[in-house]
mmCIF file of C-alpha atoms in Angstrom:
data_model
loop_
_atom_site.group_PDB
_atom_site.id
_atom_site.type_symbol
_atom_site.label_atom_id
_atom_site.label_comp_id
_atom_site.label_asym_id
_atom_site.label_seq_id
_atom_site.Cartn_x
_atom_site.Cartn_y
_atom_site.Cartn_z
ATOM 1 C CA MET A 178 -27.311 -78.884 20.261
ATOM 2 C CA GLU A 179 -25.014 -80.913 18.039
ATOM 3 C CA SER A 180 -27.669 -80.734 15.364
ATOM 4 C CA VAL A 181 -28.112 -76.972 15.694
ATOM 5 C CA PHE A 182 -24.382 -76.228 15.531
ATOM 6 C CA ARG A 183 -23.318 -78.910 13.054
ATOM 7 C CA PRO A 184 -20.620 -77.613 10.675
ATOM 8 C CA GLN A 185 -22.716 -78.091 7.526
ATOM 9 C CA ARG A 186 -25.526 -75.956 8.976
ATOM 10 C CA LEU A 187 -23.121 -73.207 10.003
ATOM 11 C CA GLU A 188 -21.591 -73.173 6.527
ATOM 12 C CA GLU A 189 -25.090 -72.881 5.010
ATOM 13 C CA ILE A 190 -25.776 -69.833 7.171
ATOM 14 C CA PHE A 191 -22.467 -68.285 6.123
ATOM 15 C CA GLU A 192 -22.999 -68.952 2.416
ATOM 16 C CA SER A 193 -26.583 -67.658 2.511
ATOM 17 C CA HIS A 194 -25.810 -64.377 4.250
ATOM 18 C CA SER A 195 -22.229 -63.449 3.408
ATOM 19 C CA ARG A 196 -21.908 -60.791 0.726
ATOM 20 C CA LEU A 197 -18.204 -59.962 0.746
ATOM 21 C CA GLN A 198 -16.410 -62.660 2.678
ATOM 22 C CA TYR A 199 -15.605 -66.047 1.239
ATOM 23 C CA THR A 200 -14.104 -69.311 2.421
ATOM 24 C CA ARG A 201 -10.595 -70.142 1.380
ATOM 25 C CA GLU A 202 -8.823 -72.123 4.091
ATOM 26 C CA LEU A 203 -10.632 -71.272 7.328
ATOM 27 C CA LEU A 204 -14.257 -72.349 7.543
ATOM 28 C CA PHE A 205 -16.897 -70.264 9.312
ATOM 29 C CA SER A 206 -17.857 -73.358 11.309
ATOM 30 C CA SER A 207 -14.273 -73.552 12.594
ATOM 31 C CA LEU A 208 -14.548 -69.973 13.851
ATOM 32 C CA VAL A 209 -17.814 -70.745 15.630
ATOM 33 C CA ASP A 210 -16.252 -73.843 17.189
ATOM 34 C CA LEU A 211 -13.227 -71.849 18.339
ATOM 35 C CA LEU A 212 -15.358 -69.063 19.818
ATOM 36 C CA SER A 213 -17.565 -71.602 21.596
ATOM 37 C CA LEU A 214 -14.467 -72.676 23.542
ATOM 38 C CA VAL A 215 -14.042 -69.104 24.775
ATOM 39 C CA VAL A 216 -17.732 -68.452 25.452
ATOM 40 C CA GLY A 217 -18.028 -71.789 27.263
ATOM 41 C CA GLY A 218 -15.096 -70.914 29.511
ATOM 42 C CA ILE A 219 -12.859 -73.723 28.290
ATOM 43 C CA HIS A 220 -10.250 -71.167 27.179
ATOM 44 C CA PRO A 221 -9.908 -67.634 28.562
ATOM 45 C CA SER A 222 -9.322 -65.938 25.206
ATOM 46 C CA VAL A 223 -9.390 -66.408 21.444
ATOM 47 C CA ASN A 224 -5.600 -66.515 21.503
ATOM 48 C CA ALA A 225 -5.582 -69.345 24.054
ATOM 49 C CA ALA A 226 -8.171 -71.284 22.052
ATOM 50 C CA TYR A 227 -6.135 -70.710 18.892
ATOM 51 C CA LYS A 228 -2.992 -72.067 20.567
ATOM 52 C CA ALA A 229 -4.882 -75.213 21.592
ATOM 53 C CA LYS A 230 -6.285 -75.779 18.101
ATOM 54 C CA ALA A 231 -3.550 -74.275 15.888
ATOM 55 C CA ALA A 232 -2.534 -77.569 14.296
ATOM 56 C CA GLU A 233 -6.158 -78.481 13.555
ATOM 57 C CA LEU A 234 -6.975 -75.037 12.109
ATOM 58 C CA ASN A 235 -3.815 -74.974 9.982
ATOM 59 C CA VAL A 236 -3.888 -71.176 9.520
ATOM 60 C CA THR A 237 -1.804 -68.403 11.021
ATOM 61 C CA ARG A 238 -2.976 -66.395 14.004
ATOM 62 C CA GLY A 239 -3.113 -63.353 11.720
ATOM 63 C CA ALA A 240 -5.395 -65.155 9.263
ATOM 64 C CA LEU A 241 -7.683 -66.171 12.121
ATOM 65 C CA TYR A 242 -8.021 -62.621 13.445
ATOM 66 C CA GLN A 243 -8.464 -61.232 9.942
ATOM 67 C CA LYS A 244 -11.339 -63.655 9.345
ATOM 68 C CA LEU A 245 -12.904 -62.852 12.728
ATOM 69 C CA ASN A 246 -12.655 -59.117 12.115
ATOM 70 C CA GLY A 247 -14.240 -59.506 8.699
ATOM 71 C CA ILE A 248 -17.379 -61.390 9.744
ATOM 72 C CA GLU A 249 -20.237 -59.382 8.302
ATOM 73 C CA THR A 250 -22.999 -58.142 10.584
ATOM 74 C CA GLN A 251 -25.701 -59.947 8.621
ATOM 75 C CA VAL A 252 -23.845 -63.249 9.031
ATOM 76 C CA SER A 253 -23.643 -62.794 12.811
ATOM 77 C CA ALA A 254 -27.302 -61.755 12.943
ATOM 78 C CA ALA A 255 -28.370 -64.781 10.895
ATOM 79 C CA LEU A 256 -26.321 -67.114 13.084
ATOM 80 C CA LEU A 257 -27.989 -65.746 16.204
ATOM 81 C CA ARG A 258 -31.484 -65.673 14.705
ATOM 82 C CA GLU A 259 -31.428 -69.140 13.160
ATOM 83 C CA THR A 260 -29.744 -70.985 16.000
ATOM 84 C CA ALA A 261 -31.863 -69.213 18.634
ATOM 85 C CA THR A 262 -35.010 -70.297 16.805
ATOM 86 C CA GLU A 263 -33.885 -73.926 16.715
ATOM 87 C CA LEU A 264 -32.680 -73.863 20.337
ATOM 88 C CA GLY A 265 -35.993 -72.296 21.404
ATOM 89 C CA GLN A 266 -37.828 -75.196 19.805
ATOM 90 C CA LEU A 267 -35.605 -77.652 21.693
ATOM 91 C CA ILE A 268 -36.347 -75.890 24.970
ATOM 92 C CA GLN A 269 -40.084 -76.084 24.278
ATOM 93 C CA GLN A 270 -39.841 -79.790 23.446
ATOM 94 C CA MET A 271 -38.057 -80.388 26.738
ATOM 95 C CA GLU A 272 -40.760 -78.367 28.517
ATOM 96 C CA VAL A 273 -38.148 -76.324 30.353
ATOM 97 C CA LYS A 274 -39.695 -73.585 32.431
ATOM 98 C CA GLY A 275 -37.970 -70.207 32.776
ATOM 99 C CA LEU A 276 -35.185 -70.077 35.287
ATOM 100 C CA PRO A 277 -36.222 -68.128 38.407
ATOM 101 C CA CYS A 278 -33.335 -65.690 38.047
ATOM 102 C CA LEU A 279 -34.304 -64.932 34.448
ATOM 103 C CA GLN A 280 -38.091 -64.802 34.635
ATOM 104 C CA ALA A 281 -38.211 -61.114 35.476
ATOM 105 C CA THR A 282 -35.313 -60.174 33.221
ATOM 106 C CA ARG A 283 -36.058 -58.570 29.892
ATOM 107 C CA CYS A 284 -33.407 -58.696 27.223
ATOM 108 C CA ARG A 285 -33.089 -56.432 24.240
ATOM 109 C CA PHE A 286 -30.669 -57.121 21.435
ATOM 110 C CA TRP A 287 -29.563 -54.588 18.872
ATOM 111 C CA MET A 288 -28.708 -56.259 15.589
ATOM 112 C CA GLY A 289 -27.691 -53.201 13.585
ATOM 113 C CA MET A 290 -29.653 -51.368 10.948
ATOM 114 C CA PRO A 291 -32.643 -53.250 9.470
#
């Protein structure tokens, strides 16, 4: 997973798919890292994760939320699509069988307008 979510790869995804947003002080990979702390249950909220990493991020809370609110749909879709593809390949290589609780579950994702 370190390979899939390495900062350089995340920045490539951002640069390839971002049309309006740009990087000044806060990297896209830093946002993904911060959000992974919330999704993984390490911190209960973005605010709590920000407080824990404020010195490392070196941006204001307002700048963080502005960047998060400005992430373009196509960037989020590309992040999901490209990392899911790579993670799927890892799962196949490990020969992991479907989890019993998920085998009968069908998921449908809406990624916005094509």
